[in-house]
Coordinates of C-alpha atoms and ligand atoms in Angstrom, one line a residue:
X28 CA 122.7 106.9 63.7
X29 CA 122.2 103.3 65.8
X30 CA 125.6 102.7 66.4
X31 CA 126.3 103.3 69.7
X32 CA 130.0 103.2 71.4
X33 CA 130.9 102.9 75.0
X34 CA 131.0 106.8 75.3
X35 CA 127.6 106.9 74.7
X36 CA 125.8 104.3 76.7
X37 CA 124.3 106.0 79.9
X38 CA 125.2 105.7 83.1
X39 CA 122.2 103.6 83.9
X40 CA 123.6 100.6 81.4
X41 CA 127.2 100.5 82.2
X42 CA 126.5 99.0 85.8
X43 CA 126.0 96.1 83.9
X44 CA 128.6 93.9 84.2
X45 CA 128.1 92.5 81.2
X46 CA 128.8 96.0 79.8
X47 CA 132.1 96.1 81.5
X48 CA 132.9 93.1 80.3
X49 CA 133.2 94.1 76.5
X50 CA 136.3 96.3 77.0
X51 CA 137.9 93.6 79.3
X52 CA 136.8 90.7 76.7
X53 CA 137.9 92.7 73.4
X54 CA 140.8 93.5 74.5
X55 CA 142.3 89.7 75.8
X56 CA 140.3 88.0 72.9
X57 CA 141.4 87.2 69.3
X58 CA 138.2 88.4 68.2
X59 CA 139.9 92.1 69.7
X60 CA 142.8 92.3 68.0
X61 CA 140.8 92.5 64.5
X62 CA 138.2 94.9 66.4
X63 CA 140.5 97.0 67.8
X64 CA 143.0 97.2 65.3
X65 CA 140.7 99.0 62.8
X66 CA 137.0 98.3 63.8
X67 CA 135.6 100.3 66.7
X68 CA 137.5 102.9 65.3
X69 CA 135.7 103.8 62.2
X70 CA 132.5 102.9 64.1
X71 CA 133.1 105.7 66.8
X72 CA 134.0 108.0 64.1
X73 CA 130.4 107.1 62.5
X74 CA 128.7 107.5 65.6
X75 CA 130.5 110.9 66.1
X76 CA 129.5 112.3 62.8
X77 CA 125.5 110.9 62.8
X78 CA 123.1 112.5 65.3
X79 CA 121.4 109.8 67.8
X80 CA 117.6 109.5 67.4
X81 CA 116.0 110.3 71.0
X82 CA 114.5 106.8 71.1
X83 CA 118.1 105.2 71.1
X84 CA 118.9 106.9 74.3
X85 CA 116.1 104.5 76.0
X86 CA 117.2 101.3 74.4
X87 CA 118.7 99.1 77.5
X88 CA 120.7 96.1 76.6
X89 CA 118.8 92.9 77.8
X90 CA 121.2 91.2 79.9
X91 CA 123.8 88.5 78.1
X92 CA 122.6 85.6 80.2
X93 CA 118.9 86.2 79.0
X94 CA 120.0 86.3 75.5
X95 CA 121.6 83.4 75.5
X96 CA 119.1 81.2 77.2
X97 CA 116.2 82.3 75.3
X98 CA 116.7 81.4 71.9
X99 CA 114.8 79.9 68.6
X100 CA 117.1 77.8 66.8
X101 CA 115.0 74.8 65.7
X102 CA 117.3 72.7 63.9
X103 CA 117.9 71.6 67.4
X104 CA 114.9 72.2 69.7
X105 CA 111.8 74.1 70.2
X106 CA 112.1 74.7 73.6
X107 CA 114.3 77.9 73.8
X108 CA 116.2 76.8 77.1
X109 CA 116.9 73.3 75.2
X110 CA 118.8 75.3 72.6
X111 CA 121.9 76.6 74.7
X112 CA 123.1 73.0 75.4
X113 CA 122.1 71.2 71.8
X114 CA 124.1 74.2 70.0
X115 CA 126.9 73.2 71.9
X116 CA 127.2 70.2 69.5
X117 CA 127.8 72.3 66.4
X118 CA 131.4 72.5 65.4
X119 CA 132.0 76.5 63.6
X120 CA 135.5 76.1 63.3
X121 CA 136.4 76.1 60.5
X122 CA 133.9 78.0 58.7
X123 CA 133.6 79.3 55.6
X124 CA 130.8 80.8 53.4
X125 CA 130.1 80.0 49.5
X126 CA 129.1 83.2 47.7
X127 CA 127.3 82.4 44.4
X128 CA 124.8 83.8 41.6
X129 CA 124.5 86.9 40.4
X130 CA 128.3 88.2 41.5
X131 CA 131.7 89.1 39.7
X132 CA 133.5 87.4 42.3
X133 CA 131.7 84.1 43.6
X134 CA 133.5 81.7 45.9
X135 CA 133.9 80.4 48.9
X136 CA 135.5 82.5 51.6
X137 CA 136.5 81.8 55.0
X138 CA 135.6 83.5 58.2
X139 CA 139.2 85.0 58.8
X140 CA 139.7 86.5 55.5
X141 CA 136.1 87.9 55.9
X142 CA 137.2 89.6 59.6
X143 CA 140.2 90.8 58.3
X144 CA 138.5 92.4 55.3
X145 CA 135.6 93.6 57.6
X146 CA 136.2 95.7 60.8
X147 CA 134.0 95.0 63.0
X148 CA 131.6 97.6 64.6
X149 CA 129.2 98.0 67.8
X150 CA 125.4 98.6 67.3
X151 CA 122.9 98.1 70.0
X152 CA 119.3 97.2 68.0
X153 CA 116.0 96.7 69.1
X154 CA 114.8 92.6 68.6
X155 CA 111.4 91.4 68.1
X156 CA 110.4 88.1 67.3
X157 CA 107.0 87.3 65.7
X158 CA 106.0 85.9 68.5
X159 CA 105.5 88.9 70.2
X160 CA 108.7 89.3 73.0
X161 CA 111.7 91.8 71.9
X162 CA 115.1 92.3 73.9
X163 CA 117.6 94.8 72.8
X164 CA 120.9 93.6 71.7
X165 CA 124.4 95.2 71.4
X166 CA 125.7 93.2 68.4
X167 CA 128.7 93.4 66.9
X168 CA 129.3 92.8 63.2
X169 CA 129.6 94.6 60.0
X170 CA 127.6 95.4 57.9
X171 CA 126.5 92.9 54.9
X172 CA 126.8 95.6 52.4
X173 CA 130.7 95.6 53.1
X174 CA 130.5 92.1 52.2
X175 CA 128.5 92.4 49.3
X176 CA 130.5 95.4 47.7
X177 CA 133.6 93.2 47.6
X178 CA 132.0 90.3 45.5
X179 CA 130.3 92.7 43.0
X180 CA 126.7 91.9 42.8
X181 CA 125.8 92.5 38.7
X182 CA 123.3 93.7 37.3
X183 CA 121.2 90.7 37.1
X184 CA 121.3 90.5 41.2
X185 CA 117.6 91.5 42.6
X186 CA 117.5 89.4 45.9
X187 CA 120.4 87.8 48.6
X188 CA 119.4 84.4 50.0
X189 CA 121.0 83.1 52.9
X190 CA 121.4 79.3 54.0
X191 CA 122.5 77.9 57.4
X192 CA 124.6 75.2 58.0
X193 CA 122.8 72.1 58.4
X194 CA 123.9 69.3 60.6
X195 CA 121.5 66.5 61.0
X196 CA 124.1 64.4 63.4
X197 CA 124.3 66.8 65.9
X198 CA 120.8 68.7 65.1
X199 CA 118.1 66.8 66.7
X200 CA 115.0 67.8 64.5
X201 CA 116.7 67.9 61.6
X202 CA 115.8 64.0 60.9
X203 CA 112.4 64.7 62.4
X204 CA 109.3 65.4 60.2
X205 CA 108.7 69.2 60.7
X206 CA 106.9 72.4 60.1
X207 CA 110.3 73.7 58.1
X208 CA 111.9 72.3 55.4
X209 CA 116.0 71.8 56.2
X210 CA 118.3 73.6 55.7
X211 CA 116.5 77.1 57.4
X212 CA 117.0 79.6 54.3
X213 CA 116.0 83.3 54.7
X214 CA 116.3 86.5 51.9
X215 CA 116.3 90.2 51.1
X216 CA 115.4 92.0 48.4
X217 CA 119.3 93.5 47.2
X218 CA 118.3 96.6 48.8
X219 CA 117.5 95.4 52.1
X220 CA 120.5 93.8 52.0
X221 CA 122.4 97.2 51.3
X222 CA 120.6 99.3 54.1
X223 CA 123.6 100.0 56.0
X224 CA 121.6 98.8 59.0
X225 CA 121.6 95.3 57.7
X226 CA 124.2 93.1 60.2
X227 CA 126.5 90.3 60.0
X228 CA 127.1 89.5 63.0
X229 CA 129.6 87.7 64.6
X230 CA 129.5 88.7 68.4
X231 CA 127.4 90.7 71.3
X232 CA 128.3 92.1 74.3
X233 CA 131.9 92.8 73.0
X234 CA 132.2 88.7 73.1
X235 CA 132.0 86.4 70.1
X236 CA 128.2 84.7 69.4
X237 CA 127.2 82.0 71.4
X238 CA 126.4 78.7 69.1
X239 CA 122.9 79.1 70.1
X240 CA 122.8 82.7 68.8
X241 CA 123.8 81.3 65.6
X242 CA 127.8 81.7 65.7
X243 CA 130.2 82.1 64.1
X244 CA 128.1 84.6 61.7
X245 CA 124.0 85.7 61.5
X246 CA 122.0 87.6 59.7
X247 CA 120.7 90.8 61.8
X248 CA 117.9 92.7 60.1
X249 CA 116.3 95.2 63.1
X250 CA 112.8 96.4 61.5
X251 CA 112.1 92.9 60.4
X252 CA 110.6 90.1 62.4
X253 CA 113.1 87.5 63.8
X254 CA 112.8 84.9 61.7
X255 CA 114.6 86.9 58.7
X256 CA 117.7 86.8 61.1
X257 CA 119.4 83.6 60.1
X258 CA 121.8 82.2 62.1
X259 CA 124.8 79.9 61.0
X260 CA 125.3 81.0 57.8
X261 CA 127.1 78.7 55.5
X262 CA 125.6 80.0 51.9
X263 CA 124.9 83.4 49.9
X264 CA 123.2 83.6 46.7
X265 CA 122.5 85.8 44.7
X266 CA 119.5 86.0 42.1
X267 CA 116.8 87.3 39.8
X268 CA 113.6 86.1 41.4
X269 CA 112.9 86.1 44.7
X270 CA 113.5 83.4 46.7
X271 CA 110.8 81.3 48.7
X272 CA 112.4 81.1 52.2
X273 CA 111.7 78.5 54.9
X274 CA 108.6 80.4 57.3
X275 CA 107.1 81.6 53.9
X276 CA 107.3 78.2 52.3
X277 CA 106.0 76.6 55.6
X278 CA 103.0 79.2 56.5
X279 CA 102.6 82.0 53.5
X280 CA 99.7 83.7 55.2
X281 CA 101.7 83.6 58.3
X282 CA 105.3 84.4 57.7
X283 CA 105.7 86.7 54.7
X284 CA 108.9 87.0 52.4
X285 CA 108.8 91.0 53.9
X286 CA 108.2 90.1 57.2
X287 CA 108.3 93.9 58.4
X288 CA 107.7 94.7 61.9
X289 CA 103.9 96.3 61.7
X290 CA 101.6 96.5 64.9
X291 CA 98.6 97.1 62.3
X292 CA 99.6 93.5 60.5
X293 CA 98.2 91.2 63.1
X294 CA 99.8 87.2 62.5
X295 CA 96.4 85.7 61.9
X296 CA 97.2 83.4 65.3
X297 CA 97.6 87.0 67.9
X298 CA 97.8 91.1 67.3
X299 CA 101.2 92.3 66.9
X300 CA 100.3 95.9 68.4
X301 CA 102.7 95.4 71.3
X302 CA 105.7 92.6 72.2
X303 CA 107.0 91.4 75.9
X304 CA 110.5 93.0 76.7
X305 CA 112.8 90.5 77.9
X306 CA 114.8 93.4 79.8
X307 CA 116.1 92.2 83.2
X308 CA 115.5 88.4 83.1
X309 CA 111.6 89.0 83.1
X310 CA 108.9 90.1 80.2
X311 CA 108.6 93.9 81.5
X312 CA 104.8 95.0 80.9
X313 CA 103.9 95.0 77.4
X314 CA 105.2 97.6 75.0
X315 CA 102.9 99.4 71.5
X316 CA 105.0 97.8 68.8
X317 CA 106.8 100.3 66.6
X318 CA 106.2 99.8 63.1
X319 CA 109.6 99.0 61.4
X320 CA 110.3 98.0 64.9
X321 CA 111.0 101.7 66.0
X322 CA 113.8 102.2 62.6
X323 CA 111.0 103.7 60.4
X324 CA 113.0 106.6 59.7
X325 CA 115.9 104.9 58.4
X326 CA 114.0 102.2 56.1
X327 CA 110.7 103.3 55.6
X328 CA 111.8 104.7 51.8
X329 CA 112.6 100.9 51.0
X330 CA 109.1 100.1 51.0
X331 CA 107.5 103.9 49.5
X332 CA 105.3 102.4 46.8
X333 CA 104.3 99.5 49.1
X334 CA 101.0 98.5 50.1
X335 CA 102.3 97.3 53.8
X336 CA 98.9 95.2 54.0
X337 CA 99.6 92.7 51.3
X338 CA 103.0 92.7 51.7
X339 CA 103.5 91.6 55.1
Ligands
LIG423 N1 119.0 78.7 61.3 C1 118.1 79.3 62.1 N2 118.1 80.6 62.1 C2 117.1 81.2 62.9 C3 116.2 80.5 63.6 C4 116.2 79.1 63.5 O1 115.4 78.3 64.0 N3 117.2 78.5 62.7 N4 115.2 81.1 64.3 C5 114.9 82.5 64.0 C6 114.0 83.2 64.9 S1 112.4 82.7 64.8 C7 114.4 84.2 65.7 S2 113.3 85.0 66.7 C8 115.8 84.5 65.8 C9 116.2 84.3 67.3 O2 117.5 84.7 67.5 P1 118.1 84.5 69.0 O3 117.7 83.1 69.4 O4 119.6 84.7 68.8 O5 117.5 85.5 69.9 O6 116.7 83.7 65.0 C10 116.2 83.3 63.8 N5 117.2 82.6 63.0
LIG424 MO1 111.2 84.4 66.0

């Protein structure tokens, strides 16, 4: 399917030295030792098993340094250079997430019990804000269905809403009056959250997350629109109706709960038929927009007796 291993990634790729780097990294850091001991493992084996779609063999990583000096995280800035040193503030460790609602087995679990229980795997995804620029990012994480499995969502669980942490002493705007309402929440409909594309992340580039990226653990959904990606999460719930998360409380006719990637949904503000590729530390020329951001084939079923119109 999408999840590449080192084997795979062309030539082309692997004179990045940031490429190099994720053996090197995995195999001095802490972080390796849980990837190596039984993550990769079962991802190569995945990999081995599903054919690659012909468009993965184009995707390029965008470079580390670009992702992590281009970011959105506006509990602590707007400006997306601001971000790298404000994050630096945020204290993940140690971090732990609450799992409540609609489970067998809420509670609050930390991050170390959750690596242990969760190898970790490699998959390089396309990224595309709303905003209309898209890198490509080797992530690593599992996925949240692993997670979900082992609470046991019941019967009664129809949607997954995610929290981030929310610090307002070290999180400038967060005591500002602003377009969202603190803490950022985000959500899925349960089987959104199952699609075994569905990320949490906890590292890129073979390294753990940079604060900025949202560390120590993020939401990574690839065919929707940024925004669903919440970074720094701290909460899971899960419920009956759906949730009303932060963009969608802030802007409804801008920022829908599906927020599907769709070049034929323009954002009321600009068309959304093609997105600026932050490849190589520049916006390549523009590139058509792939609806589901180019992963049609995987989650297009989800949304079979959709009208993709109204619910953007
Ligand atoms: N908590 C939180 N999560 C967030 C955001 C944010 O401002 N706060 N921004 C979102 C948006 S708009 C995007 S495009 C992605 C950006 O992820 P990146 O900065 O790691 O590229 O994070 C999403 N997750
Ligand atoms: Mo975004």
């Amino acid at each position: 399917m999408l999840i590449k291993t080192k084997k795979e990634i062309p030539a082309s790729e692997i004179t990045a030295p940031e490429v190099f780097k994720i053996r090197r990294t995995l195999l001095k850091s802490g972080l390796a030792a849980l990837s190596l001991g039984n993550g990769l493992i079962p991802a190569i084996a995945e990999a081995i098993e599903k054919p690659t779609p012909a468009n993965a063999d184009k995707l390029q990583p965008t470079p580390l340094k670009f992702i992590q000096n281009y970011t959105n995280y506006y509990e602590f800035s707007y400006n997306k250079e601001d971000t790298t040193h404000l994050a630096q503030k945020l204290t993940i460790d140690p971090w732990s997430v609450e799992i409540s609602g609609a489970v067998e087995k809420p509670g609050i679990y930390h991050l170390e019990d959750l690596l242990q229980q969760n190898p970790l795997q490699e998959r390089v995804y396309r990224f595309r804000c709303v905003e209309a620029w898209a890198m490509v990012i080797p992530w690593l994480g599992f996925p949240l269905a692993d997670l979900l499995k082992r609470v046991k969502p019941t019967s009664k669980a129809r949607f997954v809403e995610f929290t981030s942490v929310l610090k307002p002493e070290v999180m400038p705007n967060a005591n500002t009056k602003s377009m969202l309402v603190w803490p950022y929440q985000e959500a899925l409909r349960i089987d959104e959250a199952m699609h075994p594309l569905t990320l949490l992340a906890t590292g890129m580039y073979g390294e753990s997350l940079a604060k900025q990226n949202g560390a120590p653990l993020r939401l990574v959904v690839p065919w929707k629109y940024g925004f669903k990606s919440i970074k720094a999460i701290v909460k899971i719930h899960l419920s009956e109706n759906q949730p009303i998360s932060s963009w969608t409380h802030a802007a409804p006719d801008e920022y829908g709960f599906y927020a599907n990637v769709n070049p034929d949904v323009s954002h009321p503000r600009w068309s959304q038929r093609s997105e600026r590729v932050l490849a190589s530390g520049f916006f390549t020329p523009r590139k058509q927009t792939e609806l589901f951001n180019g992963y049609a084939e995987q989650v297009a079923s989800l949304y079979a007796n959709m009208d993709l119109k109204r619910y953007f």
